[in-house]
CSV table of C-alpha atoms in Angstrom, one decimal:
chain,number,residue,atom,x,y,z
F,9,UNK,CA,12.1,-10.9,4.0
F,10,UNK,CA,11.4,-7.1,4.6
F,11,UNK,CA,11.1,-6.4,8.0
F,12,UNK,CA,10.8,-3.3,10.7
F,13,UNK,CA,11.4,-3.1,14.2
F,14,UNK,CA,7.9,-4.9,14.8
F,15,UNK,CA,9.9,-8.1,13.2
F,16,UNK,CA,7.2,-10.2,15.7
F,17,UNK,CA,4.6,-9.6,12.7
F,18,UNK,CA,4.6,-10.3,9.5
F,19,UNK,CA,5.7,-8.3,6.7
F,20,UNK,CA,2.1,-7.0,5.0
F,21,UNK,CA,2.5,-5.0,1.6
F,22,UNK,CA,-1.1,-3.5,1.3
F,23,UNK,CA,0.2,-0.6,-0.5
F,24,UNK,CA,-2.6,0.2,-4.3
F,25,UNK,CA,0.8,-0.9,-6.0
F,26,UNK,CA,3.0,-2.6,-6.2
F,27,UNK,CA,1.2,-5.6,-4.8
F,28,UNK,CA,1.8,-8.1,-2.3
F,29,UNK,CA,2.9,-11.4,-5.3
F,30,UNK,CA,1.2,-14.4,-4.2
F,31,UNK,CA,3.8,-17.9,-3.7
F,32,UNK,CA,2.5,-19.6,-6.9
F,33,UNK,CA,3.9,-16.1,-9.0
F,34,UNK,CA,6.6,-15.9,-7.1
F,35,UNK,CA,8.1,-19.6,-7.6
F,36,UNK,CA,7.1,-18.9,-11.3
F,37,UNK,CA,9.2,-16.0,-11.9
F,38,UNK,CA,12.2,-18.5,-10.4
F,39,UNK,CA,11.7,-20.6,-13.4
F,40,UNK,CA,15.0,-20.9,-14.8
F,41,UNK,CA,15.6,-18.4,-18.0
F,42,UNK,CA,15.1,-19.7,-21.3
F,43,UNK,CA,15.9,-18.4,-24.8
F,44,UNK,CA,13.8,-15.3,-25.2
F,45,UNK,CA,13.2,-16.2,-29.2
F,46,UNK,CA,12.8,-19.5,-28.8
F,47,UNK,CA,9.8,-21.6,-28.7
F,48,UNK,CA,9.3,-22.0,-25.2
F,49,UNK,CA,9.1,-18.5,-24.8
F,50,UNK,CA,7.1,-17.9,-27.9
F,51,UNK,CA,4.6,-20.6,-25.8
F,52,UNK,CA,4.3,-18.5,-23.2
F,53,UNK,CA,3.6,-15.1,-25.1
F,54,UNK,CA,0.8,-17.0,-27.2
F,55,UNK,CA,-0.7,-18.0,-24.0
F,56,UNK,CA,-0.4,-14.5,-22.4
F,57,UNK,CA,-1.7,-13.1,-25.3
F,58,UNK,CA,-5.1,-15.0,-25.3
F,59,UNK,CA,-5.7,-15.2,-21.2
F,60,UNK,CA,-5.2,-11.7,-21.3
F,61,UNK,CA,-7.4,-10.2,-23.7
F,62,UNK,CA,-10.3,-10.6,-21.8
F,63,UNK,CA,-9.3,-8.8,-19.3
F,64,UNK,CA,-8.9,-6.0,-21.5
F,65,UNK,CA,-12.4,-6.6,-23.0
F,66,UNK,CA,-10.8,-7.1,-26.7
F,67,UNK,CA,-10.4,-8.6,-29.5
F,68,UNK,CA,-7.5,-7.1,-30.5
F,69,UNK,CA,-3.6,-7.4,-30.1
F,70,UNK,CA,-1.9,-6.9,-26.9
F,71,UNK,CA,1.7,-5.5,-27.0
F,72,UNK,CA,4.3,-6.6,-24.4
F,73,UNK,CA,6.7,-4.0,-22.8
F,74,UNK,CA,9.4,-4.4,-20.6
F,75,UNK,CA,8.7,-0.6,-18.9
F,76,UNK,CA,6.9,0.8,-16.3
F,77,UNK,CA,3.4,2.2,-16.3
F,78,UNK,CA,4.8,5.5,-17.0
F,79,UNK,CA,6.7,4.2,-19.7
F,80,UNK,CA,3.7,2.7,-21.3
F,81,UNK,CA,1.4,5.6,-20.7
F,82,UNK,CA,4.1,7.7,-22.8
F,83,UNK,CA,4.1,4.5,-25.3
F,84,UNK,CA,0.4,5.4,-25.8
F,85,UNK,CA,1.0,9.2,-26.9
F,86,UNK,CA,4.5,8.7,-29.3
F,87,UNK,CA,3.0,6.5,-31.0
F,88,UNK,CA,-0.4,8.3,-32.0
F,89,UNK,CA,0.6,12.5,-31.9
F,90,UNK,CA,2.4,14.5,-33.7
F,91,UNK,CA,4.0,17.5,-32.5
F,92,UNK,CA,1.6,20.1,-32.2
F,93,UNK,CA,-1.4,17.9,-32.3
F,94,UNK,CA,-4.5,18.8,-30.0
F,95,UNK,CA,-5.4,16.7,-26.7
F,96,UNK,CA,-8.0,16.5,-24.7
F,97,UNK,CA,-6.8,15.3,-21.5
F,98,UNK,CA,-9.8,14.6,-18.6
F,99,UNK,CA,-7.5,15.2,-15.6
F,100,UNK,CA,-9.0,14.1,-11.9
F,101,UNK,CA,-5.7,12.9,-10.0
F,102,UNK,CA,-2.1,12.5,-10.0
F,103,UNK,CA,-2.1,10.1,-12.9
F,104,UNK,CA,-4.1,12.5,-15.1
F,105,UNK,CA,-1.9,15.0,-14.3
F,106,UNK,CA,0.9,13.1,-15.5
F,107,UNK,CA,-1.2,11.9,-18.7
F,108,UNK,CA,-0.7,15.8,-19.2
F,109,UNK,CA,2.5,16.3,-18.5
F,110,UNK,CA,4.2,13.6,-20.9
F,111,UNK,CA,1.5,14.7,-23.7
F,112,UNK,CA,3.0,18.2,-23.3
F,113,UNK,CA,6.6,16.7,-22.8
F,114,UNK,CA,5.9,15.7,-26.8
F,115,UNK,CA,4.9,18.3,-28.0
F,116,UNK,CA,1.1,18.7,-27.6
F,117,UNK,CA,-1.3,21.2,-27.7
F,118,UNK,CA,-3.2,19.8,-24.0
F,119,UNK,CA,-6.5,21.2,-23.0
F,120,UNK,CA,-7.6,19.9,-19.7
F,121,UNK,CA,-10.9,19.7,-18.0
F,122,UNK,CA,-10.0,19.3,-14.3
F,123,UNK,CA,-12.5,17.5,-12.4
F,124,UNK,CA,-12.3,17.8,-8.4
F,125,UNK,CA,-10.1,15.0,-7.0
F,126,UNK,CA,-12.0,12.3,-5.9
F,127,UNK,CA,-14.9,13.1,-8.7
F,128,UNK,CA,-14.8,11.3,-12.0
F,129,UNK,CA,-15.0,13.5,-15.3
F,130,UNK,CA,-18.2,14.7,-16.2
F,131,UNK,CA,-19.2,13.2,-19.7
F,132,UNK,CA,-21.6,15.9,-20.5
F,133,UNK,CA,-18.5,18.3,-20.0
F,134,UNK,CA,-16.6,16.0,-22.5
F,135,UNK,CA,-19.1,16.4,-24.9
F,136,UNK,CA,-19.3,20.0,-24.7
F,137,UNK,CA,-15.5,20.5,-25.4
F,138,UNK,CA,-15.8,18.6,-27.9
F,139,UNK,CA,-18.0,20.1,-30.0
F,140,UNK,CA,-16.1,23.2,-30.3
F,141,UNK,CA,-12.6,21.7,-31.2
F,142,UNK,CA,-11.0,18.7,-33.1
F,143,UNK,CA,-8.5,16.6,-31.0
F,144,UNK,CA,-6.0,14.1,-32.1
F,145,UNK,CA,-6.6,11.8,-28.8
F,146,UNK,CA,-9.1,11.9,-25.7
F,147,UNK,CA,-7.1,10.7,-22.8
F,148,UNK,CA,-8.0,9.9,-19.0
F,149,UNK,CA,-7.4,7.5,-16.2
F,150,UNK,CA,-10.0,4.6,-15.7
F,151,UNK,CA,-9.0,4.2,-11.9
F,152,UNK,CA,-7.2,6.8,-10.2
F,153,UNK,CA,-5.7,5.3,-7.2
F,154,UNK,CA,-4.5,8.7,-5.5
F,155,UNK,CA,-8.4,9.6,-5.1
F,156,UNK,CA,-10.4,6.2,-5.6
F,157,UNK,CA,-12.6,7.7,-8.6
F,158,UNK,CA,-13.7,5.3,-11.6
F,159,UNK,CA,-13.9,7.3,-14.4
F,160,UNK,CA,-17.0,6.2,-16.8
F,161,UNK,CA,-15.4,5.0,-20.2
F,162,UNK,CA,-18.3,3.7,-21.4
F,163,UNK,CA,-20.1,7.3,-21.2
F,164,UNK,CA,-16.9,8.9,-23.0
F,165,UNK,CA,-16.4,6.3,-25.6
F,166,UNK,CA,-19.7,6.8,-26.7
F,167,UNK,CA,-19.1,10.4,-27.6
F,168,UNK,CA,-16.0,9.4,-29.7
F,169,UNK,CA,-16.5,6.3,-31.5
F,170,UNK,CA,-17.9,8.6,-34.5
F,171,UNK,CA,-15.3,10.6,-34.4
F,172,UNK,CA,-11.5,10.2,-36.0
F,173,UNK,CA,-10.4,11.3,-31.9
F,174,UNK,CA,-8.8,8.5,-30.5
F,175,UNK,CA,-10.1,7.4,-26.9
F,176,UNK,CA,-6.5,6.6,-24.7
F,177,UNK,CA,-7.0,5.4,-20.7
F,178,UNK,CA,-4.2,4.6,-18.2
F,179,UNK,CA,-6.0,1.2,-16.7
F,180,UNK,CA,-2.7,0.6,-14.3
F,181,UNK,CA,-4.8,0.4,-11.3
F,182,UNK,CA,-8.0,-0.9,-12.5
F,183,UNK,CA,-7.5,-4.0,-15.0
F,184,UNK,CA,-7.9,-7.2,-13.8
F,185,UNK,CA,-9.9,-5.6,-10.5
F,186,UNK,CA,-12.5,-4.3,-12.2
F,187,UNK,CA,-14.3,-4.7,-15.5
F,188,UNK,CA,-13.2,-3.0,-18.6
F,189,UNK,CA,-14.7,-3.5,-22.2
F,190,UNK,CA,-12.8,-2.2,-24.2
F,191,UNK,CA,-14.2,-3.2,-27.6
F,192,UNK,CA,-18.0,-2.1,-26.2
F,193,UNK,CA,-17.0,0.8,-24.8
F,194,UNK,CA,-14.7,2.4,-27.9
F,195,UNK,CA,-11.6,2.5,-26.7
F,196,UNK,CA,-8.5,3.1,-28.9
F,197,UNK,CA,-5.8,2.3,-26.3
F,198,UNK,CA,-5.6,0.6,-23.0
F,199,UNK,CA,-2.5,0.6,-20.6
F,200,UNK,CA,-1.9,-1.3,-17.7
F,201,UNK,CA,1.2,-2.5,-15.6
F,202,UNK,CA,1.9,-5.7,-14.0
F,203,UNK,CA,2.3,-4.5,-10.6
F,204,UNK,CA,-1.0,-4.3,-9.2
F,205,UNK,CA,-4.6,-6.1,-10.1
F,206,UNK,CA,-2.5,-8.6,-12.2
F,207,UNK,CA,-0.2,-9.3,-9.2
F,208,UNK,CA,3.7,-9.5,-10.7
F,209,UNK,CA,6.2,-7.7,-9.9
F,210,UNK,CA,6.8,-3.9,-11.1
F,211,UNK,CA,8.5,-3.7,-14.6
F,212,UNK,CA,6.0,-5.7,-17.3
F,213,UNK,CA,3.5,-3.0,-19.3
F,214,UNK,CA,0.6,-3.7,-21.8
F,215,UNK,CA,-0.9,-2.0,-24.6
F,216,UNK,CA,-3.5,-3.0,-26.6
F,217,UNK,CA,-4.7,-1.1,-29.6
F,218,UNK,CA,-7.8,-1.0,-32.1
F,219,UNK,CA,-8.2,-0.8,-35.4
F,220,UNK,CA,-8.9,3.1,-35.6
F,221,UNK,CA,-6.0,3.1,-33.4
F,222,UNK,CA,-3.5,1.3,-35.4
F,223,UNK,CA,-4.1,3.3,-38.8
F,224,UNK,CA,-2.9,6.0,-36.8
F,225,UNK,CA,0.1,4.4,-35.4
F,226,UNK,CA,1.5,3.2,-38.7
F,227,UNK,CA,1.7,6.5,-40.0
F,228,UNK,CA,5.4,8.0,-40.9
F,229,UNK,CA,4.8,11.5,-39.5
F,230,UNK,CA,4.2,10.9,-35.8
F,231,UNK,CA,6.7,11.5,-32.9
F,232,UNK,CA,10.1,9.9,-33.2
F,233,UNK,CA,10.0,6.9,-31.7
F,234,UNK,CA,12.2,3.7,-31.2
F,235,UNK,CA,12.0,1.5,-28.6
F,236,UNK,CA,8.1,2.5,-27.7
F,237,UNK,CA,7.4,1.7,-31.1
F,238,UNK,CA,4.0,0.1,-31.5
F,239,UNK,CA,4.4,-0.7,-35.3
F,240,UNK,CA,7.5,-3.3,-34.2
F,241,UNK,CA,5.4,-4.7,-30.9
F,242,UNK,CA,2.6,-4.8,-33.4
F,243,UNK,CA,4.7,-6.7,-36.1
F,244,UNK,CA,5.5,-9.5,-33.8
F,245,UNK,CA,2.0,-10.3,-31.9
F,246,UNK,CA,1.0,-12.7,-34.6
F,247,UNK,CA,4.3,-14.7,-34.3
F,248,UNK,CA,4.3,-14.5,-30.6
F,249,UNK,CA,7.7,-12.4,-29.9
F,250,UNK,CA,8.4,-9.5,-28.8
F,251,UNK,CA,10.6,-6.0,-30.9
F,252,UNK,CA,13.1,-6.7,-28.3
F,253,UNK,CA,14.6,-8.6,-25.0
F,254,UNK,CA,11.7,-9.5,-23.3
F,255,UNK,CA,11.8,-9.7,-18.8
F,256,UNK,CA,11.6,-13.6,-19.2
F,257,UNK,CA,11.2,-13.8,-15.4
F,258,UNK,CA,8.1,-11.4,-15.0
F,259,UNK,CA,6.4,-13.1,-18.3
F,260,UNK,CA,6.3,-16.6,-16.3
F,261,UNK,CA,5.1,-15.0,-13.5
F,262,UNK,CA,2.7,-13.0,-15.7
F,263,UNK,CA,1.9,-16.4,-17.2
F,264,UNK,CA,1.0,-17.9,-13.5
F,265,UNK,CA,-1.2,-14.8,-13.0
F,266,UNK,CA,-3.4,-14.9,-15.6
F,267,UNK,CA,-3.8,-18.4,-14.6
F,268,UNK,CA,-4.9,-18.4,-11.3
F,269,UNK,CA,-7.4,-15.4,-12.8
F,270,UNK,CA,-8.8,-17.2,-15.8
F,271,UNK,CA,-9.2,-20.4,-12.7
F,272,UNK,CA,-10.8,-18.3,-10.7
F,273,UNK,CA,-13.4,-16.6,-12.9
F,274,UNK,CA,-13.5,-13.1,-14.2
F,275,UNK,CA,-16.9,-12.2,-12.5
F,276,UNK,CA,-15.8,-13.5,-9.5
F,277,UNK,CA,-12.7,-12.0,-9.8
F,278,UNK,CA,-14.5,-8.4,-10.0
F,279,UNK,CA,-17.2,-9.4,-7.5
F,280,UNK,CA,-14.8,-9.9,-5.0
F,281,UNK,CA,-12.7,-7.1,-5.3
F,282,UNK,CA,-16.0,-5.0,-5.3
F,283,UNK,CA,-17.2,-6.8,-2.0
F,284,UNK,CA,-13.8,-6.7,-0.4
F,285,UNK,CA,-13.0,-3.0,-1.1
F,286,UNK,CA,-17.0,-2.2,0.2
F,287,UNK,CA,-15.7,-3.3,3.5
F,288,UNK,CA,-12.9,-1.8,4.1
F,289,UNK,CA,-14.3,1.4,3.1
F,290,UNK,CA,-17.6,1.0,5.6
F,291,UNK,CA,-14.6,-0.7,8.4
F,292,UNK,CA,-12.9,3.3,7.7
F,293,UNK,CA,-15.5,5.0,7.6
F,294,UNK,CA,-16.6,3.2,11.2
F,295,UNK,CA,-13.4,4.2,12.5
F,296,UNK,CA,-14.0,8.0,11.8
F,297,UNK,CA,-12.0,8.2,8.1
F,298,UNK,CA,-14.9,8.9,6.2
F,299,UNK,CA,-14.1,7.9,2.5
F,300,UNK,CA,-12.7,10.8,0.3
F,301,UNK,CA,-14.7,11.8,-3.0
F,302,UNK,CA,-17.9,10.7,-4.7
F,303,UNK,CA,-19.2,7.3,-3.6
F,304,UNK,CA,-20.9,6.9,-6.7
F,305,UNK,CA,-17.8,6.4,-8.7
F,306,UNK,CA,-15.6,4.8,-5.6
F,307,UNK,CA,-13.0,2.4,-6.8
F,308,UNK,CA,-12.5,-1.6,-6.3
F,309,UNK,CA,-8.9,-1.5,-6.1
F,310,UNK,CA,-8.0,1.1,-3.3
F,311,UNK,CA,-9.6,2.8,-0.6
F,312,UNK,CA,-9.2,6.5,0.0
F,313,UNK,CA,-10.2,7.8,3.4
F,314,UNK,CA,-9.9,11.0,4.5
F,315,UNK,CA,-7.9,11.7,7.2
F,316,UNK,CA,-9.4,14.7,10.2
F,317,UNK,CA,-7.2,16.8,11.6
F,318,UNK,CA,-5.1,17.2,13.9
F,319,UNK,CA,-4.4,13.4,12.8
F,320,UNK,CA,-2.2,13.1,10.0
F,321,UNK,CA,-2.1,10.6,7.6
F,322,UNK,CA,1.5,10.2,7.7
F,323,UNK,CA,1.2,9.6,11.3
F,324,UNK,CA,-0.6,6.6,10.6
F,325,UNK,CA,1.8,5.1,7.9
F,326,UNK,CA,4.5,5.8,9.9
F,327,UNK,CA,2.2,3.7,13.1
F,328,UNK,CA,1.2,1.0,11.3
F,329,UNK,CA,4.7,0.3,9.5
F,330,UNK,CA,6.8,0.9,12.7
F,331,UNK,CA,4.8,-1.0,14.9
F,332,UNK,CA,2.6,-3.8,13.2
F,333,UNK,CA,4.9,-4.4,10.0
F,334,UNK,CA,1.7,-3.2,7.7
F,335,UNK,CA,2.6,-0.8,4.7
F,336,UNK,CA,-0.2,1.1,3.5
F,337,UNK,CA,-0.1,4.9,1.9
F,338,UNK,CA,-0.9,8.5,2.1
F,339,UNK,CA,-0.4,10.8,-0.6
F,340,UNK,CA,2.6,12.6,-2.1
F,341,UNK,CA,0.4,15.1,-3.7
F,342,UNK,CA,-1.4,18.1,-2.9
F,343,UNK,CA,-3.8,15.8,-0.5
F,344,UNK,CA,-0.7,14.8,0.9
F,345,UNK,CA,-1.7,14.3,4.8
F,346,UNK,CA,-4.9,14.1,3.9
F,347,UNK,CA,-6.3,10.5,2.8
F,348,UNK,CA,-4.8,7.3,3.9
F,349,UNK,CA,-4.7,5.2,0.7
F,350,UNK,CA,-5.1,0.8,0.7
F,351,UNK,CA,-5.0,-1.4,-1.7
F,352,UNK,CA,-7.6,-3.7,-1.9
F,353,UNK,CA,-6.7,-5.7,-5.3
F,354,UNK,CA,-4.9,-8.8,-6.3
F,355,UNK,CA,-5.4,-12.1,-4.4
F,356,UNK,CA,-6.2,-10.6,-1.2
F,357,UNK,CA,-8.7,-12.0,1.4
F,358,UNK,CA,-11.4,-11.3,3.8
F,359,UNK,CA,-8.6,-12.1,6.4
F,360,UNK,CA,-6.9,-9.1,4.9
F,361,UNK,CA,-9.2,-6.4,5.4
F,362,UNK,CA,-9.8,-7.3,8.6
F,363,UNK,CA,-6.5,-7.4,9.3
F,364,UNK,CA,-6.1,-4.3,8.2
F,365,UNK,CA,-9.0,-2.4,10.2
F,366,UNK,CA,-7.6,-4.1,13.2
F,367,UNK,CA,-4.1,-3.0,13.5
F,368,UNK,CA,-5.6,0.7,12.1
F,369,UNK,CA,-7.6,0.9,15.0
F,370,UNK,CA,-5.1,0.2,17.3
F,371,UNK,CA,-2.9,2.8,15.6
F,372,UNK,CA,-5.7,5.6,15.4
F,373,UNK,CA,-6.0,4.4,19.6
F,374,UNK,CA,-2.4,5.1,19.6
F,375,UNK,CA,-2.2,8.3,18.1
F,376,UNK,CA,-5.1,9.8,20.2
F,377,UNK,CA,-7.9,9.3,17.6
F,378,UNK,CA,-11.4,8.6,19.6
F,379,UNK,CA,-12.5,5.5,17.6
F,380,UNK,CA,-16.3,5.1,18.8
F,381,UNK,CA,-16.1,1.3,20.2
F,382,UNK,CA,-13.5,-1.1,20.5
F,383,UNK,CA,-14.0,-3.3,17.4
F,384,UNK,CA,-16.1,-1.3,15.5
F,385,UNK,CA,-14.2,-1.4,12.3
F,386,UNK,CA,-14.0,-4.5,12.1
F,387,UNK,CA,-17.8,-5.2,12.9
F,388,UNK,CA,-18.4,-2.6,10.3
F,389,UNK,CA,-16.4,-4.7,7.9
F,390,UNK,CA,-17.7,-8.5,8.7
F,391,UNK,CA,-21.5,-6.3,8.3
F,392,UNK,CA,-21.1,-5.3,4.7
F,393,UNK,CA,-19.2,-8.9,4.1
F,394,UNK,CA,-22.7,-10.6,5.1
């Protein structure tokens, strides 16, 4: 067990990834290994493969990685560009930012359209780009968890579904938290990792691809590519394996997770990460850390408050870890200081959130922050729960 100097409280990973893994996926990823192509583990890929679909809002396949998010994202862009190729990359964060920087890293011809961090990209901005240049690929981030901003797909797949551009979003932070559609909306390619919403461990990435997608992906003259190859993940969907070793481990716990979603509901699944994420924020915001960026488009999976000076937010981190055994985030960006970032996604709890406010009071107390009343986070909090 990971513990601090404050080893008289629990160890409490509230971090917007990786995730606290609930006991029932932990035990599961202890499941002793089994043969990676044989038919137990062929079971539990099929299985995967239609629990998780509708999480991605699909139809379609969904390819298996053994990568990180990052890994994934770059799985997204071999697969479809070609050196040279023109993107359009809708940049509002640290994770757009590096949508850009691996699209470059191939080889692309990136345009960005920066929104202000902690605003969602502006569709009517989109549209205007795009009607005075052709790009091989639109891509964006649907949640960015170093601001809080939910970008809206719907709005920007609209504008592309008559078009040959393909639609890519980085999802990491926002499937299985909050709804996607991806077949509605006209997207080409989702990402998303195990490590946060879905509630494994880091190291397990997905993919899933469309039809206008694929005919692009099975072309010869894309980027080199080997072990991101989509056309061998795509060649073995159907027979339930994967191009190569799969992380056995993380698939049962995968397995487990999708589980104890699909038991739980979908829309009760996103209705509760909507409600629990509204109270933090208004428990914040109580405290004097208003939240950072455009409430209109706040996320469901972290809360971004801004930090006032002369408080820093790495004061607080450094508080809350050293002294009540709670891990939550700043920023290693330029808001770093700035906004203190908690996750508010997987199977957390009403307990959680209060939790949290109360042990941030007592460290904002600590650090000579006037909080307005004793408690008022937390009333704050149990107010928006009712």
């Amino acid at each position: 067990m990971t513990s601090s100097p404050a080893n008289a409280y629990p160890y409490r990973l509230r971090l917007p990834g990786p995730i606290a893994i609930p006991e029932r996926i932990r035990q599961a990823t202890a499941r002793p290994i089994v043969n990676h192509r044989g038919p137990e583990m062929r079971a539990v890929l099929g299985e995967i493969q239609q629990l998780i679909r509708p999480l991605f809002g699909t139809n379609g396949p969904v390819l298996t990685f053994g990568t990180s998010g990052t890994g994934v994202m770059e799985a997204s862009l071999v697969n479809v560009l070609a050196p040279g190729e023109k993107v359009l990359a809708l940049a509002h964060g640290q994770f757009g930012d590096r949508y850009v920087q691996i699209a470059r890293a191939l080889g692309a011809e990136v345009d960005v359209i920066e929104s202000e961090w902690g605003w969602a990209p502006d569709p009517a901005i989109v549209a205007d780009r795009l009607a005075k240049a052709d790009y091989r690929a639109v891509i964006t981030v649907h949640n960015e968890s170093s601001t809080g901003a939910v970008t809206d797909l719907a709005a920007i797949g609209a504008l592309l579904r008559q078009r040959d551009t393909l639609f890519l979003v980085d999802s990491i932070s926002g499937l299985g938290g909050m709804e996607l559609r991806q077949d509605a909306w006209g997207i080409d390619i989702v990402v998303t990792g195990s490590q946060k919403a879905l509630m494994c461990p880091p190291g397990l990435a997905f993919a899933s691809v469309s039809d206008k997608a694929r005919a692009v992906i099975m072309r010869e003259d894309r980027c080199p590519r080997f072990y991101l190859d989509m056309r061998k993940a795509l060649a073995g969907v159907d027979t339930n394996e994967t191009a190569f070793t799969c992380p056995v481990s993380l698939l049962f716990g995968m397995q487990e997770a999708l589980r104890i979603i699909h038991d739980e509901g979908l829309p009760q699944v996103f209705a509760r990460h909507e409600r629990l994420s509204r109270a933090l924020r208004a428990g914040c915001v109580a405290l004097g850390l208003p939240a950072f960026g455009d409430p209109a488009c706040a996320s469901r999976t972290v809360v971004v408050a801004s930090v006032p000076e002369p408080l820093t937010a790495g004061a607080i981190v450094k508080h809350m870890y050293e002294t009540y055994n709670t891990v939550v985030a700043g920023a290693r960006n330029k808001l770093n200081g700035r906004v203190l970032r908690i996750g508010t996604m997987g199977q957390i709890s009403e307990a959680d959130i209060l939790s949290d406010l109360y042990y941030l009071e007592l460290s904002l107390r600590a650090l000579g922050h006037p909080v307005p009343s004793q408690g008022c986070g937390v009333a704050a909090a149990i107010a928006a729960l009712a």
